């Protein structure tokens, strides 16, 4: 019986390279997938593209391709990734140039376009129901609008024998479903089958988050050798039943518990996980531990794909300024509170839209309402002042006023840090499926 | 007894929504979670960060609950000025809850 081995070499753009290389070398993989595009990443990539017509794709693409292309070429492993971000064509050109410099002549690189809907976004989009109203006049501040494409362009590229497929905005599980549909000739309307394939993709898409990453809790959930965490691969059968595993000798843990956490990660209704390909049903999934660091997943379902596609739209949202300063020893909380009062007073002269002050170590993560009152004064606290302004120069006043506490504030402040950056807000919108036309382009090294 | 003695959790975010899974370590503790850790309870606990009531989904075969927390627009991951803009640390607030307190309510 034919089985397909599919691994995940990145769960986000900045993910670790070493486990991906190890997976490529030792995983006997048919496919290696890199998922590198968070909700906001593509808006940032669009800004990069405006500065540089050959930019706008994943900043780590070159490093990744240089490391894995020769191994994958030798082993016959095909690569699928959304590292194309805002500019899949330039990502493909960069990959081809690396392939040529490594002597990988004949390597075929495909790229997928059609997700960029910015040119006609304002007339076609509506806010996603779950997200409620979006700010007035949003069309004017729109920086990017990218529809989530599904698995079909990837299957087309693979049918044309692409060795590397680069996409822009594509639903994360679709990066995995594409190869499985191609290999097992699953029909695009075989909903339960696509639901099971989507389950495999969803479990793998965050890489180390199913092999023991984001899981360890000393004394409750111990994970061996987390420092050498291995990335996951799935051995998939023609009916989509998959065994999740990792390279022998790598650190981490694959168990029912790690799989269940990842199964529900960023899922709303487990019976209706919506992708461009299918509405998958994870509520019936069976997870069975079949060996050490090995689980079998099966019995996902599915029903007809949605008629609308989700669009991630990026908006300019002013500028954020942040400054931090530490206080230690007796009275440190009172001195930090005095520092906060001083900064608030000095910033009154400026047009700041929102200002948030908190004490790191006391209430900075969840605010006073959720943080229990500490029983003892801490040995040290760190004041954090964060604010937003429409004007960059105004936002810059915030870290400057925190820094000025050195000379003009309470005793003993130390370790000031600060930054100012443009804020890109992301909203989810919906677009009719018919409005989108995707295309596959192919070039050979 | 804190919830973390019998269950583990993972927090995720999607736009303005936060999701928290709550998974019983042992299947026989799941009915306890299902009975006491309700959507209403989470709506109370997390009221300061919520824009609307919490929704709860139950997956008995995995002895797991899944909660969806709608945040206000200002608190969504890309708008928020918070240190943990994603809200990733929130699951541990849930795990710190005392089950005896739950039973009294």
Short mmCIF file of C-alpha atoms in Angstrom, two decimals:
data_model
loop_
_atom_site.label_atom_id
_atom_site.label_comp_id
_atom_site.label_asym_id
_atom_site.label_seq_id
_atom_site.Cartn_x
_atom_site.Cartn_y
_atom_site.Cartn_z
CA UNK A 1 0.00 0.00 0.00
CA UNK A 2 1.28 3.43 -0.98
CA UNK A 3 1.97 5.76 1.93
CA UNK A 4 3.19 9.34 1.83
CA UNK A 5 5.64 10.83 4.30
CA UNK A 6 5.10 14.54 4.81
CA UNK A 7 7.04 16.68 7.28
CA UNK A 8 6.81 20.19 8.63
CA UNK A 9 10.00 22.27 8.65
CA UNK A 10 8.64 25.52 10.08
CA UNK A 11 5.62 26.60 12.10
CA UNK A 12 6.26 30.32 11.68
CA UNK A 13 8.57 32.57 9.71
CA UNK A 14 11.36 32.79 12.29
CA UNK A 15 11.26 29.11 13.25
CA UNK A 16 14.42 27.07 13.93
CA UNK A 17 16.36 25.75 10.94
CA UNK A 18 18.26 22.81 12.48
CA UNK A 19 15.23 20.52 13.06
CA UNK A 20 14.10 21.16 9.46
CA UNK A 21 17.49 20.11 8.12
CA UNK A 22 17.44 17.00 10.32
CA UNK A 23 13.94 16.16 9.04
CA UNK A 24 15.06 16.60 5.42
CA UNK A 25 18.14 14.44 5.97
CA UNK A 26 16.67 11.58 7.98
CA UNK A 27 12.90 11.67 7.47
CA UNK A 28 12.74 9.78 4.14
CA UNK A 29 10.23 12.46 3.18
CA UNK A 30 8.12 12.76 0.07
CA UNK A 31 7.21 16.34 1.02
CA UNK A 32 8.65 19.00 3.31
CA UNK A 33 6.32 21.88 4.13
CA UNK A 34 7.31 25.28 5.54
CA UNK A 35 4.43 27.30 7.06
CA UNK A 36 5.78 30.82 7.53
CA UNK A 37 2.91 33.31 7.23
CA UNK A 38 1.10 34.61 10.31
CA UNK A 39 -1.95 36.89 10.04
CA UNK A 40 0.08 40.11 10.09
CA UNK A 41 3.21 38.86 8.28
CA UNK A 42 1.79 39.42 4.80
CA UNK A 43 0.88 43.05 5.54
CA UNK A 44 4.48 43.67 6.65
CA UNK A 45 5.66 41.90 3.48
CA UNK A 46 3.47 44.23 1.38
CA UNK A 47 5.21 47.23 2.99
CA UNK A 48 8.57 45.65 2.16
CA UNK A 49 7.44 45.13 -1.45
CA UNK A 50 6.59 48.84 -1.78
CA UNK A 51 10.19 49.67 -0.89
CA UNK A 52 11.72 46.97 -3.08
CA UNK A 53 10.10 45.33 -6.14
CA UNK A 54 12.23 42.17 -5.62
CA UNK A 55 11.34 42.03 -1.89
CA UNK A 56 8.12 41.16 -0.11
CA UNK A 57 8.81 37.46 0.45
CA UNK A 58 9.93 35.62 3.57
CA UNK A 59 13.13 37.07 5.02
CA UNK A 60 14.48 33.60 5.86
CA UNK A 61 13.69 31.98 2.49
CA UNK A 62 17.29 32.16 1.24
CA UNK A 63 18.74 30.66 4.42
CA UNK A 64 16.16 27.84 4.40
CA UNK A 65 16.53 27.06 0.70
CA UNK A 66 20.33 27.06 0.85
CA UNK A 67 20.16 24.56 3.70
CA UNK A 68 17.46 22.17 2.46
CA UNK A 69 17.37 22.40 -1.35
CA UNK A 70 20.43 20.18 -1.98
CA UNK A 71 19.21 17.58 0.52
CA UNK A 72 15.66 17.54 -0.83
CA UNK A 73 16.86 17.41 -4.45
CA UNK A 74 19.07 14.42 -3.64
CA UNK A 75 16.33 12.61 -1.69
CA UNK A 76 13.50 13.37 -4.12
CA UNK A 77 11.63 15.40 -1.50
CA UNK A 78 9.37 18.14 -2.85
CA UNK A 79 8.98 21.43 -0.97
CA UNK A 80 5.75 23.38 -0.49
CA UNK A 81 5.71 26.71 1.34
CA UNK A 82 3.87 30.01 1.73
CA UNK A 83 7.25 31.79 1.95
CA UNK A 84 6.20 33.66 -1.22
CA UNK A 85 4.27 36.00 1.11
CA UNK A 86 3.49 39.23 -0.80
CA UNK A 87 5.71 38.37 -3.78
CA UNK A 88 5.72 34.65 -4.76
CA UNK A 89 7.28 35.48 -8.17
CA UNK A 90 10.35 37.08 -6.55
CA UNK A 91 10.52 34.22 -4.04
CA UNK A 92 10.62 31.79 -6.98
CA UNK A 93 13.37 33.82 -8.70
CA UNK A 94 15.44 33.82 -5.49
CA UNK A 95 14.96 30.05 -5.14
CA UNK A 96 15.95 29.43 -8.77
CA UNK A 97 19.07 31.51 -8.36
CA UNK A 98 20.06 29.52 -5.26
CA UNK A 99 19.36 26.24 -7.12
CA UNK A 100 21.58 27.33 -10.01
CA UNK A 101 24.40 28.40 -7.72
CA UNK A 102 24.19 24.99 -6.01
CA UNK A 103 24.27 23.24 -9.39
CA UNK A 104 20.73 21.83 -9.08
CA UNK A 105 20.01 22.15 -12.81
CA UNK A 106 16.55 21.06 -13.85
CA UNK A 107 14.90 21.87 -10.51
CA UNK A 108 11.36 23.08 -11.21
CA UNK A 109 9.94 25.90 -9.12
CA UNK A 110 6.25 26.79 -9.29
CA UNK A 111 4.61 29.83 -7.77
CA UNK A 112 0.97 30.60 -7.12
CA UNK A 113 -0.61 34.03 -7.59
CA UNK A 114 -4.13 35.35 -7.18
CA UNK A 115 -4.40 35.83 -3.41
CA UNK A 116 -3.71 39.58 -3.62
CA UNK A 117 -7.16 41.21 -3.79
CA UNK A 118 -6.11 44.72 -2.80
CA UNK A 119 -6.95 46.29 -6.20
CA UNK A 120 -10.63 45.43 -5.92
CA UNK A 121 -10.89 44.82 -2.18
CA UNK A 122 -12.90 47.83 -1.10
CA UNK A 123 -15.81 47.08 -3.42
CA UNK A 124 -16.08 43.35 -2.72
CA UNK A 125 -15.27 42.73 0.90
CA UNK A 126 -17.52 42.46 3.88
CA UNK A 127 -16.48 42.08 7.52
CA UNK A 128 -16.41 38.51 8.81
CA UNK A 129 -19.38 37.90 11.06
CA UNK A 130 -17.29 36.63 13.97
CA UNK A 131 -15.25 39.79 14.12
CA UNK A 132 -17.97 42.40 14.30
CA UNK A 133 -17.74 45.91 12.90
CA UNK A 134 -14.45 47.23 11.55
CA UNK A 135 -13.35 50.84 11.97
CA UNK A 136 -15.02 53.59 9.90
CA UNK A 137 -13.17 54.64 6.77
CA UNK A 138 -11.13 51.42 6.73
CA UNK A 139 -10.80 51.50 2.93
CA UNK A 140 -8.53 54.58 3.13
CA UNK A 141 -6.04 52.92 5.50
CA UNK A 142 -5.90 49.58 3.69
CA UNK A 143 -2.29 48.39 3.12
CA UNK A 144 -2.90 44.82 2.05
CA UNK A 145 -5.74 42.41 1.37
CA UNK A 146 -4.96 38.76 0.74
CA UNK A 147 -7.50 36.01 0.28
CA UNK A 148 -6.80 32.58 1.73
CA UNK A 149 -6.35 30.23 -1.23
CA UNK A 150 -6.85 26.49 -0.87
CA UNK A 151 -5.06 23.31 -1.92
CA UNK A 152 -6.05 23.24 -5.59
CA UNK A 153 -3.32 25.52 -7.05
CA UNK A 154 -0.77 23.38 -5.19
CA UNK A 155 -2.14 20.16 -6.67
CA UNK A 156 -1.94 21.78 -10.14
CA UNK A 157 1.70 22.73 -9.58
CA UNK A 158 2.54 19.22 -8.37
CA UNK A 159 0.75 17.67 -11.37
CA UNK A 160 3.11 19.77 -13.53
CA UNK A 161 5.99 18.11 -11.64
CA UNK A 162 7.11 21.08 -9.57
CA UNK A 163 9.92 20.29 -7.13
CA UNK A 164 9.22 23.46 -5.14
CA UNK A 165 5.84 25.20 -4.81
CA UNK A 166 5.77 28.73 -3.40
CA UNK A 167 2.52 30.46 -2.52
CA UNK A 168 1.43 33.69 -0.91
CA UNK A 169 -1.58 33.62 1.40
CA UNK A 170 -2.78 30.02 1.47
CA UNK A 171 -4.65 28.41 4.35
CA UNK A 172 -2.05 26.66 6.50
CA UNK A 173 -3.56 23.13 6.35
CA UNK A 174 -3.99 23.46 2.56
CA UNK A 175 -0.17 23.43 2.19
CA UNK A 176 -0.35 19.82 3.41
CA UNK A 177 -3.69 18.86 1.86
CA UNK A 178 -2.43 19.81 -1.63
CA UNK A 179 0.27 17.10 -1.76
CA UNK A 180 -2.10 14.50 -0.26
CA UNK A 181 -4.85 15.28 -2.81
CA UNK A 182 -2.27 15.05 -5.58
CA UNK A 183 -0.75 11.75 -4.41
CA UNK A 184 -3.97 9.93 -3.52
CA UNK A 185 -6.13 11.47 -6.27
CA UNK A 186 -8.68 12.68 -3.72
CA UNK A 187 -11.57 14.47 -5.39
CA UNK A 188 -12.08 18.16 -4.63
CA UNK A 189 -15.64 17.41 -3.43
CA UNK A 190 -14.90 14.31 -1.35
CA UNK A 191 -15.58 16.32 1.82
CA UNK A 192 -14.93 13.69 4.54
CA UNK A 193 -11.66 12.79 2.80
CA UNK A 194 -10.58 16.43 2.57
CA UNK A 195 -11.60 16.84 6.23
CA UNK A 196 -9.21 14.04 7.23
CA UNK A 197 -6.42 15.53 5.08
CA UNK A 198 -7.06 18.92 6.65
CA UNK A 199 -6.72 17.31 10.09
CA UNK A 200 -3.25 16.02 9.14
CA UNK A 201 -2.30 19.51 7.92
CA UNK A 202 -3.70 21.25 10.98
CA UNK A 203 -1.79 18.92 13.33
CA UNK A 204 1.51 19.43 11.49
CA UNK A 205 1.27 23.13 10.57
CA UNK A 206 2.81 24.47 13.81
CA UNK A 207 5.82 22.14 13.54
CA UNK A 208 7.27 21.71 17.06
CA UNK A 209 3.93 22.44 18.74
CA UNK A 210 2.90 18.80 18.26
CA UNK A 211 6.26 17.26 19.20
CA UNK A 212 6.43 18.75 22.69
CA UNK A 213 6.98 22.44 21.99
CA UNK A 214 4.71 24.90 23.85
CA UNK A 215 3.74 21.98 26.11
CA UNK A 216 6.26 21.49 28.94
CA UNK A 217 5.10 22.36 32.47
CA UNK A 218 7.56 21.02 35.02
CA UNK A 219 6.03 18.41 37.31
CA UNK A 220 2.82 18.26 35.28
CA UNK A 221 3.84 17.79 31.66
CA UNK A 222 7.51 16.91 31.40
CA UNK A 223 9.15 16.83 27.97
CA UNK A 224 12.53 15.10 27.49
CA UNK A 225 15.39 17.00 25.85
CA UNK A 226 13.29 19.98 24.74
CA UNK A 227 16.50 21.79 23.70
CA UNK A 228 16.86 19.36 20.79
CA UNK A 229 13.15 19.36 19.88
CA UNK A 230 12.51 17.42 16.68
CA UNK A 231 9.96 18.52 14.09
CA UNK A 232 7.04 16.26 13.08
CA UNK A 233 6.30 14.12 10.08
CA UNK A 234 3.22 12.11 9.22
CA UNK A 235 3.08 8.81 7.38
CA UNK A 236 -0.25 9.05 5.62
CA UNK A 237 -2.31 6.18 4.20
CA UNK A 238 -4.54 6.49 1.13
CA UNK A 239 -7.64 6.97 3.35
CA UNK A 240 -5.90 9.84 5.17
CA UNK A 241 -5.26 7.93 8.38
CA UNK A 242 -1.90 9.23 9.58
CA UNK A 243 0.79 8.29 12.03
CA UNK A 244 2.50 11.34 13.52
CA UNK A 245 6.15 10.76 14.46
CA UNK A 246 9.55 12.44 14.65
CA UNK A 247 13.17 11.53 13.88
CA UNK A 248 14.60 8.99 16.32
CA UNK A 249 17.06 10.55 18.74
CA UNK A 250 15.56 14.04 18.60
CA UNK A 251 14.13 15.63 21.75
CA UNK A 252 10.50 16.24 22.49
CA UNK A 253 7.38 14.16 22.98
CA UNK A 254 4.49 12.99 20.83
CA UNK A 255 1.53 11.79 22.87
CA UNK A 256 -2.27 11.88 22.93
CA UNK A 257 -1.92 15.00 25.09
CA UNK A 258 0.40 16.92 22.72
CA UNK A 259 -1.88 15.96 19.80
CA UNK A 260 -5.07 16.99 21.59
CA UNK A 261 -3.61 20.41 22.48
CA UNK A 262 -2.58 20.96 18.88
CA UNK A 263 -5.85 19.59 17.49
CA UNK A 264 -7.79 22.31 19.33
CA UNK A 265 -5.16 25.06 18.87
CA UNK A 266 -6.75 28.15 17.32
CA UNK A 267 -9.87 26.13 16.52
CA UNK A 268 -13.28 27.55 17.37
CA UNK A 269 -16.05 24.97 16.82
CA UNK A 270 -14.22 21.63 16.46
CA UNK A 271 -17.13 20.35 14.35
CA UNK A 272 -16.73 23.19 11.84
CA UNK A 273 -13.10 24.05 11.10
CA UNK A 274 -13.42 26.24 8.03
CA UNK A 275 -10.76 26.26 5.31
CA UNK A 276 -11.04 27.21 1.61
CA UNK A 277 -11.13 23.46 0.79
CA UNK A 278 -13.68 22.04 3.22
CA UNK A 279 -15.51 22.58 6.49
CA UNK A 280 -13.70 19.93 8.49
CA UNK A 281 -15.18 18.12 11.47
CA UNK A 282 -12.61 17.35 14.18
CA UNK A 283 -15.21 16.43 16.83
CA UNK A 284 -15.10 12.75 15.83
CA UNK A 285 -11.31 12.41 15.64
CA UNK A 286 -9.66 9.37 17.21
CA UNK A 287 -6.13 9.69 18.59
CA UNK A 288 -4.37 6.43 19.51
CA UNK A 289 -0.87 6.11 20.93
CA UNK A 290 0.73 3.40 18.76
CA UNK A 291 4.26 3.52 20.19
CA UNK A 292 6.75 5.81 21.92
CA UNK A 293 6.46 9.24 20.27
CA UNK A 294 3.96 7.87 17.78
CA UNK A 295 0.21 8.45 17.51
CA UNK A 296 -2.34 7.49 14.90
CA UNK A 297 -5.03 10.03 13.98
CA UNK A 298 -8.19 9.20 12.05
CA UNK A 299 -11.96 9.69 11.71
CA UNK A 300 -12.13 13.40 10.92
CA UNK A 301 -15.14 14.32 8.81
CA UNK A 302 -16.10 17.14 6.52
CA UNK A 303 -18.81 18.90 4.60
CA UNK A 304 -18.99 21.23 1.59
CA UNK A 305 -16.47 24.06 1.42
CA UNK A 306 -17.64 27.63 2.15
CA UNK A 307 -18.90 29.89 -0.65
CA UNK A 308 -16.88 32.84 0.69
CA UNK A 309 -13.15 33.04 1.32
CA UNK A 310 -11.51 34.76 4.25
CA UNK A 311 -9.35 37.77 3.49
CA UNK A 312 -6.70 39.12 5.87
CA UNK A 313 -6.63 42.87 5.46
CA UNK A 314 -3.86 45.01 6.91
CA UNK A 315 -4.47 48.62 7.95
CA UNK A 316 -2.19 51.41 9.04
CA UNK A 317 -3.03 51.97 12.71
CA UNK A 318 -0.74 54.79 13.81
CA UNK A 319 2.51 54.34 15.74
CA UNK A 320 3.33 52.57 18.97
CA UNK A 321 5.91 53.88 21.39
CA UNK A 322 7.12 51.88 24.37
CA UNK A 323 9.60 52.46 27.19
CA UNK A 324 10.62 50.33 30.17
CA UNK A 325 12.63 51.02 33.35
CA UNK A 326 13.42 48.85 36.38
CA UNK A 327 13.44 49.53 40.15
CA UNK A 328 14.72 47.20 42.87
CA UNK A 329 14.85 46.81 46.64
CA UNK A 330 12.66 48.24 49.40
CA UNK A 331 9.96 50.54 48.05
CA UNK A 332 10.53 49.53 44.43
CA UNK A 333 6.80 49.28 43.68
CA UNK A 334 6.13 52.77 45.13
CA UNK A 335 9.03 54.27 43.15
CA UNK A 336 7.79 52.61 39.95
CA UNK A 337 4.28 53.95 40.62
CA UNK A 338 5.70 57.44 41.16
CA UNK A 339 7.60 57.11 37.88
CA UNK A 340 4.34 56.16 36.14
CA UNK A 341 2.55 59.25 37.51
CA UNK A 342 5.39 61.48 36.33
CA UNK A 343 5.41 60.05 32.80
CA UNK A 344 1.62 60.28 32.51
CA UNK A 345 1.77 63.94 33.59
CA UNK A 346 4.59 64.80 31.17
CA UNK A 347 2.83 63.06 28.25
CA UNK A 348 -0.41 65.03 28.81
CA UNK A 349 0.94 67.73 26.50
CA UNK A 350 0.90 65.33 23.54
CA UNK A 351 -1.88 63.83 21.43
CA UNK A 352 -1.69 60.21 22.48
CA UNK A 353 -4.69 58.00 21.55
CA UNK A 354 -4.14 55.25 24.12
CA UNK A 355 -1.66 54.82 26.96
CA UNK A 356 -1.11 51.64 29.01
CA UNK A 357 1.12 51.56 32.07
CA UNK A 358 1.88 48.42 34.04
CA UNK A 359 4.44 46.83 36.32
CA UNK A 360 6.16 43.79 34.85
CA UNK A 361 6.20 41.11 37.52
CA UNK A 362 2.99 42.44 39.09
CA UNK A 363 0.20 43.21 36.62
CA UNK A 364 1.67 43.67 33.12
CA UNK A 365 0.19 40.60 31.45
CA UNK A 366 -3.44 40.57 32.56
CA UNK A 367 -3.93 43.82 34.48
CA UNK A 368 -5.05 44.24 38.09
CA UNK A 369 -8.43 42.60 37.53
CA UNK A 370 -7.01 39.14 36.82
CA UNK A 371 -3.76 39.29 38.82
CA UNK A 372 -3.99 38.24 42.47
CA UNK A 373 -2.63 40.84 44.93
CA UNK A 374 0.98 39.83 45.77
CA UNK A 375 1.59 38.77 49.39
CA UNK A 376 5.05 40.34 49.55
CA UNK A 377 6.69 43.24 47.82
CA UNK A 378 8.76 41.84 44.94
CA UNK A 379 12.54 42.37 44.96
CA UNK A 380 12.30 44.16 41.63
CA UNK A 381 9.70 45.56 39.25
CA UNK A 382 9.85 46.98 35.77
CA UNK A 383 7.61 49.85 34.69
CA UNK A 384 6.29 49.48 31.16
CA UNK A 385 4.69 52.45 29.41
CA UNK A 386 3.13 51.72 25.99
CA UNK A 387 1.07 54.08 23.89
CA UNK A 388 -0.27 54.72 20.43
CA UNK A 389 -0.33 57.99 18.47
CA UNK A 390 -1.29 58.94 14.92
CA UNK A 391 2.00 60.76 14.53
CA UNK A 392 5.38 58.98 14.73
CA UNK A 393 7.11 61.91 16.43
CA UNK A 394 4.44 61.91 19.15
CA UNK A 395 4.79 58.14 19.70
CA UNK A 396 8.56 58.67 20.07
CA UNK A 397 7.89 60.94 23.07
CA UNK A 398 6.87 57.85 25.09
CA UNK A 399 10.25 56.02 25.17
CA UNK A 400 11.98 59.44 25.51
CA UNK A 401 9.99 60.33 28.62
CA UNK A 402 10.73 56.91 30.14
CA UNK A 403 14.44 57.38 29.41
CA UNK A 404 14.32 60.86 30.95
CA UNK A 405 13.39 59.20 34.27
CA UNK A 406 17.09 58.42 34.67
CA UNK A 407 17.81 62.06 35.45
CA UNK A 408 14.35 63.47 36.10
CA UNK A 409 12.54 60.67 37.98
CA UNK A 410 12.59 58.66 41.24
CA UNK A 411 15.78 57.18 42.73
CA UNK A 412 17.47 54.10 41.41
CA UNK A 413 15.84 53.58 38.01
CA UNK A 414 17.89 51.37 35.69
CA UNK A 415 17.97 49.34 32.49
CA UNK A 416 15.90 51.58 30.23
CA UNK A 417 14.82 50.17 26.87
CA UNK A 418 12.46 51.61 24.29
CA UNK A 419 11.25 51.55 20.71
CA UNK A 420 8.79 53.16 18.31
CA UNK A 421 7.18 51.26 15.41
CA UNK A 422 4.37 51.57 12.89
CA UNK A 423 1.29 49.56 13.91
CA UNK A 424 -0.33 47.36 11.30
CA UNK A 425 -3.76 46.15 12.39
CA UNK A 426 -5.29 43.11 10.72
CA UNK A 427 -9.00 42.48 10.22
CA UNK A 428 -10.70 39.42 8.75
CA UNK A 429 -13.04 40.07 5.86
CA UNK A 430 -14.98 37.83 3.47
CA UNK A 431 -14.98 37.79 -0.32
CA UNK A 432 -17.09 35.70 -2.76
CA UNK A 433 -15.10 32.70 -3.98
CA UNK A 434 -15.91 33.56 -7.63
CA UNK A 435 -14.03 36.87 -7.28
CA UNK A 436 -10.73 35.00 -6.95
CA UNK A 437 -8.70 33.58 -9.83
CA UNK A 438 -5.50 31.80 -8.90
CA UNK A 439 -2.73 30.95 -11.38
CA UNK A 440 0.25 28.61 -11.31
CA UNK A 441 3.52 29.65 -12.98
CA UNK A 442 6.53 27.39 -13.54
CA UNK A 443 10.22 28.02 -14.11
CA UNK A 444 13.18 25.65 -14.32
CA UNK A 445 16.68 26.13 -12.90
CA UNK B 1 -7.53 21.82 44.15
CA UNK B 2 -6.44 23.87 41.19
CA UNK B 3 -7.71 22.95 37.74
CA UNK B 4 -4.11 22.33 36.67
CA UNK B 5 -4.02 19.24 38.91
CA UNK B 6 -6.49 17.48 36.61
CA UNK B 7 -6.32 19.31 33.29
CA UNK B 8 -3.97 20.99 30.83
CA UNK B 9 -4.63 23.83 28.41
CA UNK B 10 -3.32 25.59 25.31
CA UNK B 11 -4.24 29.12 24.28
CA UNK B 12 -4.40 30.37 20.70
CA UNK B 13 -5.62 33.46 18.88
CA UNK B 14 -7.45 34.16 15.66
CA UNK B 15 -8.09 37.84 14.93
CA UNK B 16 -10.20 39.15 17.78
CA UNK B 17 -10.90 35.69 19.15
CA UNK B 18 -8.94 33.88 21.82
CA UNK B 19 -9.29 30.13 22.13
CA UNK B 20 -8.44 28.07 25.21
CA UNK B 21 -8.60 24.29 25.25
CA UNK B 22 -9.02 22.50 28.58
CA UNK B 23 -8.12 18.82 28.46
CA UNK B 24 -8.54 16.32 31.33
CA UNK B 25 -5.41 14.26 31.95
CA UNK B 26 -7.64 11.30 32.91
CA UNK B 27 -10.93 10.51 31.19
CA UNK B 28 -12.72 10.02 34.52
CA UNK B 29 -12.11 13.66 35.49
CA UNK B 30 -13.80 14.95 32.34
CA UNK B 31 -17.38 14.94 33.76
CA UNK B 32 -16.13 17.24 36.55
CA UNK B 33 -14.81 19.72 33.98
CA UNK B 34 -17.96 19.45 31.93
CA UNK B 35 -20.18 20.08 34.94
CA UNK B 36 -18.30 22.97 36.59
CA UNK B 37 -16.16 24.72 34.00
CA UNK B 38 -19.01 26.29 32.07
CA UNK B 39 -19.11 29.06 29.47
CA UNK B 40 -20.83 31.24 32.11
CA UNK B 41 -17.98 30.66 34.55
CA UNK B 42 -15.36 31.71 32.00
CA UNK B 43 -17.44 34.73 31.05
CA UNK B 44 -17.23 35.76 34.74
CA UNK B 45 -13.53 35.00 35.19
CA UNK B 46 -12.43 36.79 32.04
CA UNK B 47 -15.02 39.59 32.06
CA UNK B 48 -12.32 42.33 32.09
CA UNK B 49 -10.99 41.27 28.68
CA UNK B 50 -14.21 40.17 26.96
CA UNK B 51 -16.39 41.91 24.38
CA UNK B 52 -19.11 39.22 24.43
CA UNK B 53 -19.92 36.01 26.31
CA UNK B 54 -17.65 32.97 26.03
CA UNK B 55 -18.72 30.00 23.88
CA UNK B 56 -17.90 26.44 24.93
CA UNK B 57 -17.58 23.31 22.81
CA UNK B 58 -17.35 19.83 24.30
CA UNK B 59 -15.43 16.93 22.72
CA UNK B 60 -16.06 13.96 25.07
CA UNK B 61 -14.04 11.48 22.97
CA UNK B 62 -10.93 13.58 23.63
CA UNK B 63 -12.09 14.48 27.19
CA UNK B 64 -11.62 18.09 26.19
CA UNK B 65 -13.47 21.40 26.30
CA UNK B 66 -12.76 24.24 23.91
CA UNK B 67 -13.55 27.85 24.82
CA UNK B 68 -13.81 30.82 22.46
CA UNK B 69 -13.34 34.26 24.02
CA UNK B 70 -14.30 37.31 21.94
CA UNK B 71 -12.05 40.27 22.76
CA UNK B 72 -12.76 43.92 22.12
CA UNK B 73 -11.25 45.36 18.92
CA UNK B 74 -8.65 47.29 20.96
CA UNK B 75 -7.47 44.04 22.53
CA UNK B 76 -7.11 41.97 19.36
CA UNK B 77 -3.58 40.78 18.70
CA UNK B 78 -2.65 43.39 16.10
CA UNK B 79 -4.28 46.36 17.90
CA UNK B 80 -3.27 45.68 21.47
CA UNK B 81 -0.60 47.61 23.36
CA UNK B 82 -0.42 44.78 25.93
CA UNK B 83 2.80 42.97 26.74
CA UNK B 84 1.16 39.67 25.72
CA UNK B 85 -0.86 40.98 22.79
CA UNK B 86 -1.70 37.45 21.64
CA UNK B 87 -3.21 36.59 25.03
CA UNK B 88 -1.14 33.41 25.12
CA UNK B 89 -0.67 33.53 28.90
CA UNK B 90 -4.41 33.49 29.63
CA UNK B 91 -4.75 29.68 29.72
CA UNK B 92 -2.63 29.57 32.85
CA UNK B 93 -5.02 31.96 34.60
CA UNK B 94 -7.74 29.39 33.95
CA UNK B 95 -5.56 26.51 35.20
CA UNK B 96 -4.93 28.40 38.46
CA UNK B 97 -8.62 28.31 39.35
CA UNK B 98 -9.53 26.43 42.52
CA UNK B 99 -12.04 23.70 41.81
CA UNK B 100 -13.46 23.93 45.35
CA UNK B 101 -14.36 27.55 44.62
CA UNK B 102 -16.07 26.37 41.47
CA UNK B 103 -18.18 23.87 43.37
CA UNK B 104 -19.36 26.53 45.85
CA UNK B 105 -20.61 28.88 43.14
#
